[in-house]
Short mmCIF file of C-alpha atoms in Angstrom, two decimals:
data_model
loop_
_atom_site.label_atom_id
_atom_site.label_comp_id
_atom_site.label_asym_id
_atom_site.label_seq_id
_atom_site.Cartn_x
_atom_site.Cartn_y
_atom_site.Cartn_z
CA MET A 9 0.05 0.08 0.12
CA ALA A 10 2.82 2.28 0.86
CA LEU A 11 4.36 1.93 -2.54
CA HIS A 12 0.97 2.52 -4.40
CA ALA A 13 0.64 5.53 -2.23
CA LEU A 14 3.69 6.82 -3.22
CA ILE A 15 3.30 6.18 -6.98
CA TYR A 16 -0.22 7.65 -6.80
CA GLY A 17 1.21 10.78 -5.01
CA VAL A 18 3.87 11.27 -7.80
CA ALA A 19 0.99 10.67 -10.49
CA PHE A 20 -0.68 13.77 -9.31
CA LEU A 21 2.42 15.90 -7.68
CA VAL A 22 4.13 16.14 -11.19
CA PRO A 23 0.91 17.14 -13.16
CA ALA A 24 0.20 19.62 -10.16
CA VAL A 25 3.70 20.95 -10.47
CA LEU A 26 3.35 21.46 -14.36
CA GLY A 27 -0.25 22.75 -13.85
CA PHE A 28 1.34 25.17 -11.26
CA GLY A 29 3.75 26.24 -13.75
CA THR A 30 1.12 26.83 -16.27
CA PHE A 31 -0.92 29.01 -13.67
CA VAL A 32 1.88 31.06 -13.00
CA THR A 33 2.57 31.50 -17.02
CA LEU A 34 -1.10 32.46 -17.52
CA THR A 35 -1.56 34.85 -14.73
CA HIS A 36 1.49 36.88 -16.04
CA LEU A 37 0.54 36.78 -19.78
CA LEU A 38 -3.10 36.83 -19.77
CA ASP A 39 -5.25 39.80 -18.71
CA SER A 40 -7.80 39.41 -16.19
CA ALA A 41 -10.45 39.13 -18.49
CA GLN A 42 -9.09 36.36 -20.47
CA TYR A 43 -7.97 34.38 -17.62
CA ALA A 44 -11.48 34.63 -16.42
CA ILE A 45 -12.77 33.28 -19.46
CA TYR A 46 -10.36 30.32 -19.41
CA SER A 47 -11.02 29.72 -15.61
CA THR A 48 -14.60 29.89 -15.67
CA GLY A 49 -14.87 27.84 -19.04
CA ASN A 50 -12.85 25.18 -17.36
CA SER A 51 -14.96 25.04 -14.43
CA PHE A 52 -18.19 24.80 -16.82
CA ALA A 53 -16.39 22.02 -18.65
CA PHE A 54 -16.00 20.18 -15.36
CA PHE A 55 -19.86 21.07 -14.66
CA ALA A 56 -20.88 19.60 -17.93
CA GLY A 57 -18.63 16.55 -17.78
CA SER A 58 -19.71 15.47 -14.25
CA PHE A 59 -23.38 15.80 -15.39
CA PHE A 60 -22.97 14.00 -18.75
CA PHE A 61 -20.21 11.22 -18.26
CA SER A 62 -19.47 10.98 -14.44
CA TRP A 63 -22.15 7.98 -14.37
CA VAL A 64 -20.08 6.13 -16.54
CA ARG A 65 -16.63 6.83 -15.08
CA PHE A 66 -17.71 6.13 -11.17
CA SER A 67 -19.87 3.12 -12.22
CA ALA A 68 -16.89 1.40 -13.80
CA GLY A 69 -14.51 2.27 -10.78
CA ARG A 70 -17.33 1.09 -8.41
CA TYR A 71 -18.17 -2.23 -10.12
CA GLU A 72 -15.09 -3.13 -11.68
CA ALA A 73 -13.23 -2.58 -8.31
CA GLU A 74 -15.41 -5.37 -6.56
CA ARG A 75 -14.29 -8.11 -9.20
CA GLY A 76 -11.07 -9.33 -10.72
CA GLY A 77 -10.50 -10.45 -14.20
CA PRO A 78 -10.73 -8.57 -17.56
CA ILE A 79 -11.98 -5.01 -17.39
CA ALA A 80 -15.23 -4.72 -19.45
CA ILE A 81 -13.82 -2.18 -21.72
CA ARG A 82 -16.46 -2.65 -24.64
CA PHE A 83 -19.27 -2.23 -22.37
CA TRP A 84 -17.91 1.07 -20.72
CA MET A 85 -16.88 2.49 -23.93
CA SER A 86 -20.39 1.89 -25.26
CA CYS A 87 -21.72 3.86 -22.45
CA TYR A 88 -19.32 6.91 -23.16
CA LEU A 89 -20.19 6.93 -26.74
CA PHE A 90 -23.76 6.87 -26.11
CA THR A 91 -23.37 9.85 -24.08
CA LEU A 92 -21.18 11.86 -26.30
CA PRO A 93 -23.60 13.17 -28.85
CA VAL A 94 -26.29 14.22 -25.99
CA ALA A 95 -23.43 16.27 -24.57
CA ALA A 96 -22.60 17.79 -28.02
CA ALA A 97 -26.26 18.64 -28.59
CA ALA A 98 -26.73 20.17 -25.34
CA LEU A 99 -23.48 22.54 -25.72
CA SER A 100 -24.79 23.30 -29.33
CA LEU A 101 -28.15 24.36 -27.75
CA THR A 102 -26.33 27.00 -25.49
CA VAL A 103 -24.66 28.50 -28.55
CA PHE A 104 -27.84 28.57 -30.27
CA LEU A 105 -29.51 30.27 -27.47
CA LYS A 106 -26.44 32.75 -27.49
CA LEU A 107 -25.61 31.73 -23.74
CA ILE A 108 -21.73 31.45 -24.79
CA THR A 109 -19.74 32.03 -27.93
CA PRO A 110 -19.09 29.23 -30.34
CA GLY A 111 -15.30 29.22 -29.65
CA VAL A 112 -16.00 28.91 -25.77
CA ALA A 113 -18.47 26.24 -26.41
CA LEU A 114 -16.04 24.09 -28.45
CA GLY A 115 -13.40 24.34 -25.97
CA VAL A 116 -15.95 23.36 -23.24
CA PHE A 117 -17.12 20.28 -25.13
CA LEU A 118 -13.37 19.16 -25.99
CA VAL A 119 -12.37 19.60 -22.31
CA ALA A 120 -15.59 17.76 -20.84
CA SER A 121 -15.53 14.99 -23.28
CA GLY A 122 -11.99 14.52 -23.47
CA GLN A 123 -11.31 14.59 -19.71
CA ALA A 124 -14.14 12.01 -19.29
CA LEU A 125 -12.56 9.67 -21.80
CA PHE A 126 -9.13 10.03 -20.19
CA ASP A 127 -10.66 9.71 -16.51
CA LEU A 128 -12.62 6.39 -17.57
CA ALA A 129 -9.47 4.76 -19.10
CA GLN A 130 -7.52 5.78 -15.91
CA GLU A 131 -10.30 4.36 -13.77
CA PHE A 132 -9.60 0.92 -15.32
CA TYR A 133 -6.13 1.20 -13.98
CA ARG A 134 -7.17 2.34 -10.61
CA ALA A 135 -9.63 -0.50 -10.25
CA ARG A 136 -6.97 -2.94 -10.67
CA HIS A 137 -4.19 -1.03 -8.68
CA ARG A 138 -2.16 -0.86 -11.53
CA SER A 139 -0.51 2.64 -10.31
CA ARG A 140 2.55 2.78 -12.76
CA PRO A 141 0.61 2.90 -16.00
CA PHE A 142 -1.71 5.28 -14.35
CA ALA A 143 1.16 7.57 -13.12
CA ALA A 144 2.80 7.47 -16.74
CA PHE A 145 -0.33 8.67 -18.45
CA ASN A 146 -1.06 11.36 -15.95
CA VAL A 147 2.23 12.71 -16.24
CA VAL A 148 2.48 12.67 -19.97
CA ARG A 149 -0.98 14.11 -20.62
CA SER A 150 -0.10 17.28 -18.17
CA THR A 151 3.33 17.70 -20.30
CA ILE A 152 1.46 17.90 -23.46
CA SER A 153 -1.04 20.15 -21.81
CA ILE A 154 1.53 22.61 -20.67
CA VAL A 155 3.46 22.62 -23.61
CA LEU A 156 0.49 23.50 -25.60
CA ALA A 157 -0.66 26.06 -23.12
CA LEU A 158 2.58 28.00 -23.09
CA ALA A 159 2.73 28.06 -27.01
CA ILE A 160 -0.59 29.66 -27.24
CA ALA A 161 0.02 31.88 -24.17
CA PHE A 162 2.97 33.45 -25.91
CA THR A 163 1.61 33.45 -29.51
CA PHE A 164 -2.21 33.92 -29.25
CA PRO A 165 -3.24 34.54 -25.65
CA SER A 166 -6.99 33.73 -25.96
CA GLY A 167 -8.90 31.94 -23.01
CA ALA A 168 -11.11 30.21 -25.52
CA VAL A 169 -8.21 28.62 -27.64
CA LEU A 170 -6.72 27.53 -24.40
CA LEU A 171 -9.73 25.50 -23.47
CA SER A 172 -9.52 23.87 -26.96
CA SER A 173 -5.84 23.05 -26.39
CA LEU A 174 -6.46 21.43 -23.07
CA GLY A 175 -9.30 19.37 -24.65
CA PHE A 176 -7.01 18.12 -27.39
CA SER A 177 -4.32 17.05 -24.76
CA PHE A 178 -7.05 14.96 -23.07
CA PHE A 179 -8.42 13.36 -26.08
CA LEU A 180 -4.88 12.32 -27.67
CA CYS A 181 -3.89 10.83 -24.48
CA ALA A 182 -7.17 9.02 -23.73
CA LEU A 183 -7.24 7.50 -27.08
CA ILE A 184 -3.61 6.20 -26.84
CA ASN A 185 -4.45 4.88 -23.29
CA VAL A 186 -7.61 3.00 -24.39
CA TRP A 187 -6.09 1.42 -27.44
CA LYS A 188 -3.05 0.40 -25.22
CA GLN A 189 -5.36 -1.39 -22.88
CA ALA A 190 -7.63 -2.84 -25.52
CA ARG A 191 -4.51 -4.42 -27.22
CA ASN A 192 -4.89 -7.44 -24.66
CA GLY A 193 -8.62 -7.93 -25.76
CA ILE A 194 -11.90 -6.29 -24.70
CA GLU A 195 -14.22 -9.31 -24.41
CA THR A 196 -15.25 -10.42 -21.03
CA ASP A 197 -17.62 -12.99 -19.79
CA HIS A 198 -18.95 -10.56 -17.10
CA GLU A 199 -22.27 -8.69 -17.93
CA TYR A 200 -23.28 -5.79 -16.05
CA SER A 201 -27.12 -4.75 -15.48
CA VAL A 202 -27.75 -1.63 -17.50
CA ARG A 203 -30.64 -0.72 -15.27
CA GLU A 204 -28.30 -0.98 -12.05
CA ILE A 205 -25.65 1.04 -13.76
CA LEU A 206 -28.03 3.88 -14.95
CA VAL A 207 -29.69 3.97 -11.44
CA TYR A 208 -26.42 3.86 -9.64
CA GLY A 209 -24.38 6.11 -12.12
CA GLY A 210 -27.48 8.43 -12.70
CA ALA A 211 -27.49 9.34 -9.06
CA LEU A 212 -23.70 9.95 -9.21
CA ALA A 213 -24.20 12.18 -12.21
CA VAL A 214 -26.56 14.23 -10.34
CA SER A 215 -24.20 14.15 -7.47
CA GLY A 216 -21.36 15.54 -9.76
CA LEU A 217 -23.73 18.04 -11.05
CA VAL A 218 -24.53 19.32 -7.77
CA PHE A 219 -20.92 19.66 -6.58
CA SER A 220 -19.41 21.03 -9.73
CA ALA A 221 -22.32 23.87 -10.15
CA GLY A 222 -21.11 25.21 -6.83
CA SER A 223 -17.80 26.35 -8.46
CA VAL A 224 -19.24 27.57 -11.65
CA LEU A 225 -22.29 29.50 -9.95
CA SER A 226 -19.71 31.08 -7.42
CA ARG A 227 -17.40 32.20 -10.31
CA LEU A 228 -20.35 33.40 -12.34
CA ILE A 229 -21.91 35.32 -9.39
CA VAL A 230 -18.69 37.41 -8.68
CA ALA A 231 -18.31 38.16 -12.42
CA SER A 232 -21.95 39.32 -12.77
CA MET A 233 -21.85 41.48 -9.56
CA LEU A 234 -18.15 42.59 -9.42
CA GLY A 235 -16.96 42.39 -12.94
CA VAL A 236 -14.49 40.19 -14.97
CA ALA A 237 -11.64 42.25 -13.70
CA THR A 238 -12.53 41.15 -10.05
CA ALA A 239 -13.38 37.63 -11.22
CA GLY A 240 -9.91 37.16 -12.76
CA PRO A 241 -7.96 37.24 -9.48
CA TYR A 242 -10.85 35.40 -7.87
CA ASN A 243 -10.62 32.78 -9.95
CA ALA A 244 -6.79 32.58 -9.80
CA ALA A 245 -7.22 32.13 -5.85
CA ALA A 246 -9.96 29.55 -6.17
CA ASP A 247 -7.56 27.75 -9.11
CA LEU A 248 -4.45 27.84 -7.01
CA ALA A 249 -6.19 26.55 -3.74
CA SER A 250 -8.24 23.77 -5.74
CA GLN A 251 -4.66 22.54 -7.48
CA ILE A 252 -3.17 21.85 -3.77
CA GLY A 253 -6.39 20.52 -2.16
CA GLY A 254 -7.46 18.61 -5.15
CA MET A 255 -4.01 16.96 -5.74
CA ILE A 256 -3.98 15.80 -2.05
CA GLY A 257 -7.65 14.46 -2.37
CA ILE A 258 -7.58 12.44 -5.31
CA SER A 259 -4.27 11.11 -4.80
CA ILE A 260 -5.51 9.58 -1.54
CA TYR A 261 -8.93 8.43 -2.83
CA SER A 262 -7.05 6.83 -5.80
CA ILE A 263 -5.93 4.02 -3.33
CA ALA A 264 -8.36 4.35 -0.69
CA GLY A 265 -11.49 4.09 -2.60
CA PRO A 266 -10.97 1.05 -4.54
CA THR A 267 -9.37 -0.59 -1.50
CA VAL A 268 -12.28 0.11 0.98
CA ILE A 269 -15.04 -1.06 -1.80
CA LYS A 270 -13.02 -4.21 -2.44
CA ASN A 271 -12.67 -5.16 1.12
CA PHE A 272 -16.28 -4.48 1.74
CA ALA A 273 -17.26 -6.69 -1.03
CA SER A 274 -15.10 -9.43 -0.07
CA SER A 275 -14.58 -9.12 3.88
CA GLY A 276 -17.54 -7.24 5.09
CA ILE A 277 -18.16 -4.15 7.05
CA ASP A 278 -15.70 -4.37 9.66
CA ARG A 279 -12.53 -4.72 7.36
CA ALA A 280 -13.77 -1.92 5.14
CA ARG A 281 -14.23 0.32 8.49
CA ALA A 282 -10.65 -0.39 9.27
CA GLU A 283 -9.48 0.57 5.80
CA PHE A 284 -11.65 3.61 6.06
CA ARG A 285 -10.08 4.84 9.28
CA LYS A 286 -6.72 4.27 7.83
CA ALA A 287 -7.28 6.40 4.77
CA GLY A 288 -9.15 9.17 6.91
CA GLU A 289 -5.82 9.27 9.07
CA MET A 290 -3.72 9.49 6.05
CA PHE A 291 -5.76 12.27 4.59
CA LEU A 292 -5.62 14.26 7.56
CA ALA A 293 -1.81 13.82 8.03
CA VAL A 294 -1.20 15.33 4.37
CA ALA A 295 -4.23 17.70 4.29
CA LEU A 296 -3.80 19.62 7.60
CA PRO A 297 -0.19 20.62 7.47
CA ALA A 298 -0.54 21.62 3.75
CA THR A 299 -3.41 23.81 4.32
CA VAL A 300 -1.80 25.48 7.41
CA GLY A 301 1.31 25.92 5.42
CA VAL A 302 -0.48 27.69 2.48
CA VAL A 303 -2.32 30.19 4.80
CA LEU A 304 1.02 31.06 6.32
CA VAL A 305 2.72 31.57 3.25
CA ALA A 306 0.03 32.98 1.11
CA ASP A 307 1.38 36.49 0.64
CA PRO A 308 4.77 35.64 -0.51
CA LEU A 309 3.16 33.00 -2.54
CA VAL A 310 0.93 34.94 -4.63
CA ALA A 311 3.48 37.81 -4.89
CA VAL A 312 6.05 35.31 -6.56
CA VAL A 313 3.74 33.51 -8.82
CA THR A 314 0.97 35.83 -10.13
CA GLY A 315 1.20 38.86 -12.35
CA PRO A 316 1.07 42.24 -10.86
CA HIS A 317 -2.70 42.67 -11.63
CA PHE A 318 -3.65 39.57 -9.60
CA HIS A 319 -1.48 40.20 -6.55
CA ASP A 320 -3.80 41.98 -3.82
CA VAL A 321 -7.02 40.43 -4.25
CA THR A 322 -5.66 36.80 -4.64
CA ALA A 323 -3.65 37.10 -1.76
CA ARG A 324 -6.42 38.25 0.46
CA LEU A 325 -8.56 35.44 -1.06
CA LEU A 326 -6.11 32.64 -0.90
CA PRO A 327 -6.07 31.57 2.92
CA LEU A 328 -10.03 31.46 2.82
CA MET A 329 -10.03 29.44 -0.42
CA ILE A 330 -7.59 26.88 0.65
CA VAL A 331 -9.50 26.47 3.99
CA SER A 332 -12.70 25.58 2.00
CA VAL A 333 -11.06 23.63 -0.49
CA ALA A 334 -9.45 21.25 2.28
CA ILE A 335 -12.93 20.81 3.89
CA SER A 336 -14.68 20.08 0.75
CA ALA A 337 -11.89 17.55 -0.34
CA TRP A 338 -12.41 15.77 3.07
CA ASN A 339 -16.02 15.58 2.10
CA GLN A 340 -15.73 14.50 -1.59
CA TYR A 341 -12.75 12.34 -1.54
CA HIS A 342 -12.99 10.71 1.90
CA LEU A 343 -16.50 10.96 3.55
CA HIS A 344 -18.16 10.16 0.12
CA ILE A 345 -16.43 6.73 -0.06
CA ALA A 346 -19.12 5.61 2.57
CA PHE A 347 -21.89 6.53 0.05
CA GLN A 348 -20.13 4.40 -2.70
CA VAL A 349 -19.29 1.45 -0.68
CA VAL A 350 -22.96 0.79 0.23
CA SER A 351 -24.38 2.12 -3.03
CA LYS A 352 -26.47 5.03 -1.38
CA PRO A 353 -25.47 7.87 -3.98
CA GLY A 354 -28.90 9.46 -3.31
CA LEU A 355 -27.40 10.62 0.16
CA GLN A 356 -24.64 11.92 -1.61
CA VAL A 357 -26.88 14.11 -3.73
CA LEU A 358 -28.64 15.39 -0.90
CA ALA A 359 -25.60 16.42 0.89
CA GLY A 360 -24.13 18.17 -2.15
CA LEU A 361 -27.54 20.09 -2.84
CA LEU A 362 -27.50 21.44 0.53
CA GLN A 363 -23.99 22.52 0.21
CA VAL A 364 -24.62 24.32 -3.31
CA VAL A 365 -27.66 25.98 -1.93
CA SER A 366 -25.81 27.51 1.12
CA LEU A 367 -23.06 28.69 -1.54
CA VAL A 368 -25.13 30.55 -3.49
CA ALA A 369 -27.35 32.01 -0.62
CA PHE A 370 -24.24 32.99 1.26
CA THR A 371 -22.34 34.46 -1.81
CA TYR A 372 -25.31 36.68 -2.61
CA LEU A 373 -25.77 37.61 1.01
CA LEU A 374 -22.08 38.44 1.69
CA ILE A 375 -20.66 40.00 -1.35
CA GLY A 376 -22.88 43.22 -0.58
CA PRO A 377 -21.14 44.18 2.61
CA PHE A 378 -17.77 42.41 2.22
CA GLY A 379 -17.17 42.50 -1.73
CA VAL A 380 -15.05 39.50 -3.29
CA GLU A 381 -14.01 38.56 0.16
CA GLY A 382 -17.64 37.88 1.01
CA ALA A 383 -17.78 35.23 -1.70
CA ALA A 384 -14.73 33.61 -0.17
CA TYR A 385 -16.35 33.44 3.20
CA ALA A 386 -19.26 32.14 1.71
CA PHE A 387 -17.14 29.00 0.23
CA VAL A 388 -15.76 28.48 3.85
CA ILE A 389 -19.34 28.72 5.55
CA ALA A 390 -20.77 26.34 2.73
CA SER A 391 -18.17 23.85 3.18
CA VAL A 392 -18.67 23.61 6.79
CA ILE A 393 -22.28 23.20 6.26
CA GLY A 394 -21.67 20.53 3.69
CA SER A 395 -19.28 18.68 5.94
CA VAL A 396 -21.57 18.73 9.04
CA VAL A 397 -24.43 17.34 6.83
CA THR A 398 -22.21 14.85 4.98
CA LEU A 399 -20.84 13.22 8.40
CA ALA A 400 -24.30 12.94 9.63
CA LEU A 401 -25.75 11.19 6.65
CA ALA A 402 -22.62 9.05 6.07
CA ARG A 403 -22.87 7.87 9.85
CA SER A 404 -26.37 6.78 9.25
CA ILE A 405 -25.26 3.98 6.79
CA PHE A 406 -21.53 3.27 7.38
CA PRO A 407 -19.44 3.27 10.52
CA VAL A 408 -17.44 6.39 9.81
CA SER A 409 -14.96 7.29 12.46
CA LEU A 410 -11.20 8.57 12.77
CA PRO A 411 -8.43 7.44 15.25
CA MET A 412 -8.36 10.22 18.04
CA ALA A 413 -4.92 9.38 19.10
CA GLY A 414 -3.50 9.49 15.52
CA SER A 415 -5.38 12.85 14.96
CA ALA A 416 -3.74 14.49 18.03
CA LYS A 417 -0.46 13.56 16.84
CA ILE A 418 -1.10 15.17 13.26
CA VAL A 419 -2.36 18.30 15.22
CA ALA A 420 0.82 18.51 17.27
CA CYS A 421 3.26 17.86 14.37
CA THR A 422 1.22 20.68 12.27
CA ILE A 423 1.74 23.16 15.26
CA GLY A 424 5.47 22.45 15.51
CA MET A 425 5.57 23.06 11.61
CA ALA A 426 3.41 26.23 11.65
CA LEU A 427 5.92 27.73 14.41
CA VAL A 428 8.91 27.19 12.14
CA VAL A 429 7.15 28.39 8.98
CA TYR A 430 6.11 31.41 10.66
CA VAL A 431 9.42 32.52 12.13
CA CYS A 432 10.91 31.98 8.68
CA THR A 433 8.52 34.12 6.88
CA HIS A 434 8.72 36.99 9.29
CA SER A 435 12.35 37.15 9.94
CA ILE A 436 13.15 37.12 5.94
CA SER A 437 12.20 40.23 3.90
CA GLU A 438 12.51 38.75 0.32
CA ASN A 439 9.29 36.94 -0.75
CA ILE A 440 11.19 34.44 -2.63
CA LEU A 441 13.57 33.69 0.22
CA LYS A 442 10.77 33.35 2.44
CA LEU A 443 9.29 30.38 0.24
CA ALA A 444 12.70 29.07 -0.38
CA VAL A 445 13.58 28.80 3.26
CA GLY A 446 10.11 28.56 5.07
CA MET A 447 8.59 25.71 3.02
CA PRO A 448 11.61 23.22 2.78
CA ALA A 449 11.96 23.88 6.82
CA GLY A 450 8.52 23.49 7.58
CA ILE A 451 8.44 20.14 5.51
CA ALA A 452 11.63 18.95 7.14
CA VAL A 453 10.23 19.62 10.86
CA TYR A 454 6.70 18.00 10.11
CA GLY A 455 8.52 14.85 8.64
CA LEU A 456 10.73 14.56 11.68
CA LEU A 457 7.92 14.92 14.17
CA ALA A 458 5.95 12.63 12.25
CA LEU A 459 8.66 9.91 12.54
CA LEU A 460 9.02 10.90 16.30
CA PHE A 461 5.42 10.64 17.19
CA ASP A 462 5.07 7.79 14.57
CA VAL A 463 1.96 9.43 12.62
CA TRP A 464 0.02 6.92 10.39
CA ASP A 465 2.47 4.21 11.46
CA ALA A 466 5.37 6.29 9.76
CA ARG A 467 8.38 4.29 10.97
CA ARG A 468 6.98 1.17 9.82
CA ARG A 469 5.62 2.27 6.38
CA SER A 470 8.69 4.26 5.69
CA HIS A 471 10.80 1.32 6.47
CA THR A 472 8.93 -0.86 4.20
CA LEU A 473 8.65 1.71 1.47
CA PHE A 474 12.63 2.03 1.65
CA ASN A 475 13.25 -1.52 1.42
CA LEU A 476 10.74 -1.80 -1.56
CA LEU A 477 12.38 0.78 -3.23
CA LYS A 478 16.02 -0.55 -2.57
CA VAL A 479 14.90 -3.78 -4.34
CA ARG A 480 13.22 -2.10 -7.12
CA PHE A 481 16.16 0.08 -7.96
CA ALA A 482 19.06 -2.34 -6.76
CA VAL A 483 21.82 -2.53 -9.49
CA ARG A 484 21.97 -6.22 -10.50
#
């Protein structure tokens, strides 16, 4: 498990670093309006992809993780191809109604459908814990994406064209991925009930729609009430926080989700609960120090990585955004496993709906007195409400819990790290030096304290991982 966790971590860390480089470049080369088009279009593509395609992806991950044997590639690809023209027709309608321009609609369609196909192919690897090809395709796709984005940003800085290039990178790698996996054959003697898939996957599609709607609606409200010049820095803070929090959440979910589901199917509720607790402790051990660290270095981080027209607003919003993203990631990538294990996606939809309604209501209420910061406060409040509701609903169907002793150790280690980072950032004047000294020092202190307190069984896991790597890379 430790080796798989490391590989999945690399699989999302490398693309996150590349994506961070893209973020830095785009916030320097694009004006606020074009960045708002690209960022909002990307969010809308995620919204469309969640609604039209997530039923295929999550059903494939859920049902393939329960059993062994060949993946039913033909069945899942048929589901995807059935949905593709429906998505195309819906986005064409938005152009006909003049809701968005043809260029933006094309970019949204390419990103939504391309990412859906890519994620579906990756889900096949994840269901069988084939972490190495999963990581390879993630890194290659991200590399192609950043090369195209940089070329466009330097030659033709258009948000709509950037969207299309992102969609092209997803499609290219997805087609190669599917072809590679299908070479071993696409026939399987296992058959799924289409009705069961539609019921389970349809509920997840609504859930995906609800959760992605929150980000889209918040950005649209800010743009409509405060203008695109303010929406650009707001979107930049949301994007930066989402990259960090999302990378942590999906990395841990990639191994925890299939593991909990498979243990529930093969060994029952007690074994699944034990794996769920381990996953929760692992999530907290990574997410808590990362969130606190970003809050402490928000000012120098934004000053170094964004263009001058983003600095002030993005720096004020980033601490609030990273807190809300961390809470939302805890809900989406950990607590929601409980709904998937016992096939209760309807409760997942209810939790998400309450969170989105809260977000929209508080955004409208708080933007007036607090401006753009009110929208960020609304995100935090809605995330807390969503967390409380999700926890209550999850505990009604699954024994959700977190080891208290392990959590206390993580909090203690995070406090030690925070003190070191605070001293470093307040004793150095140059922003880039604050990051260069404060971040490595904080990581080193947290790592040493984690070994000292044996957070998440760190001593045994690090020893096991070291031996695995030593054997794997030993010179023969």
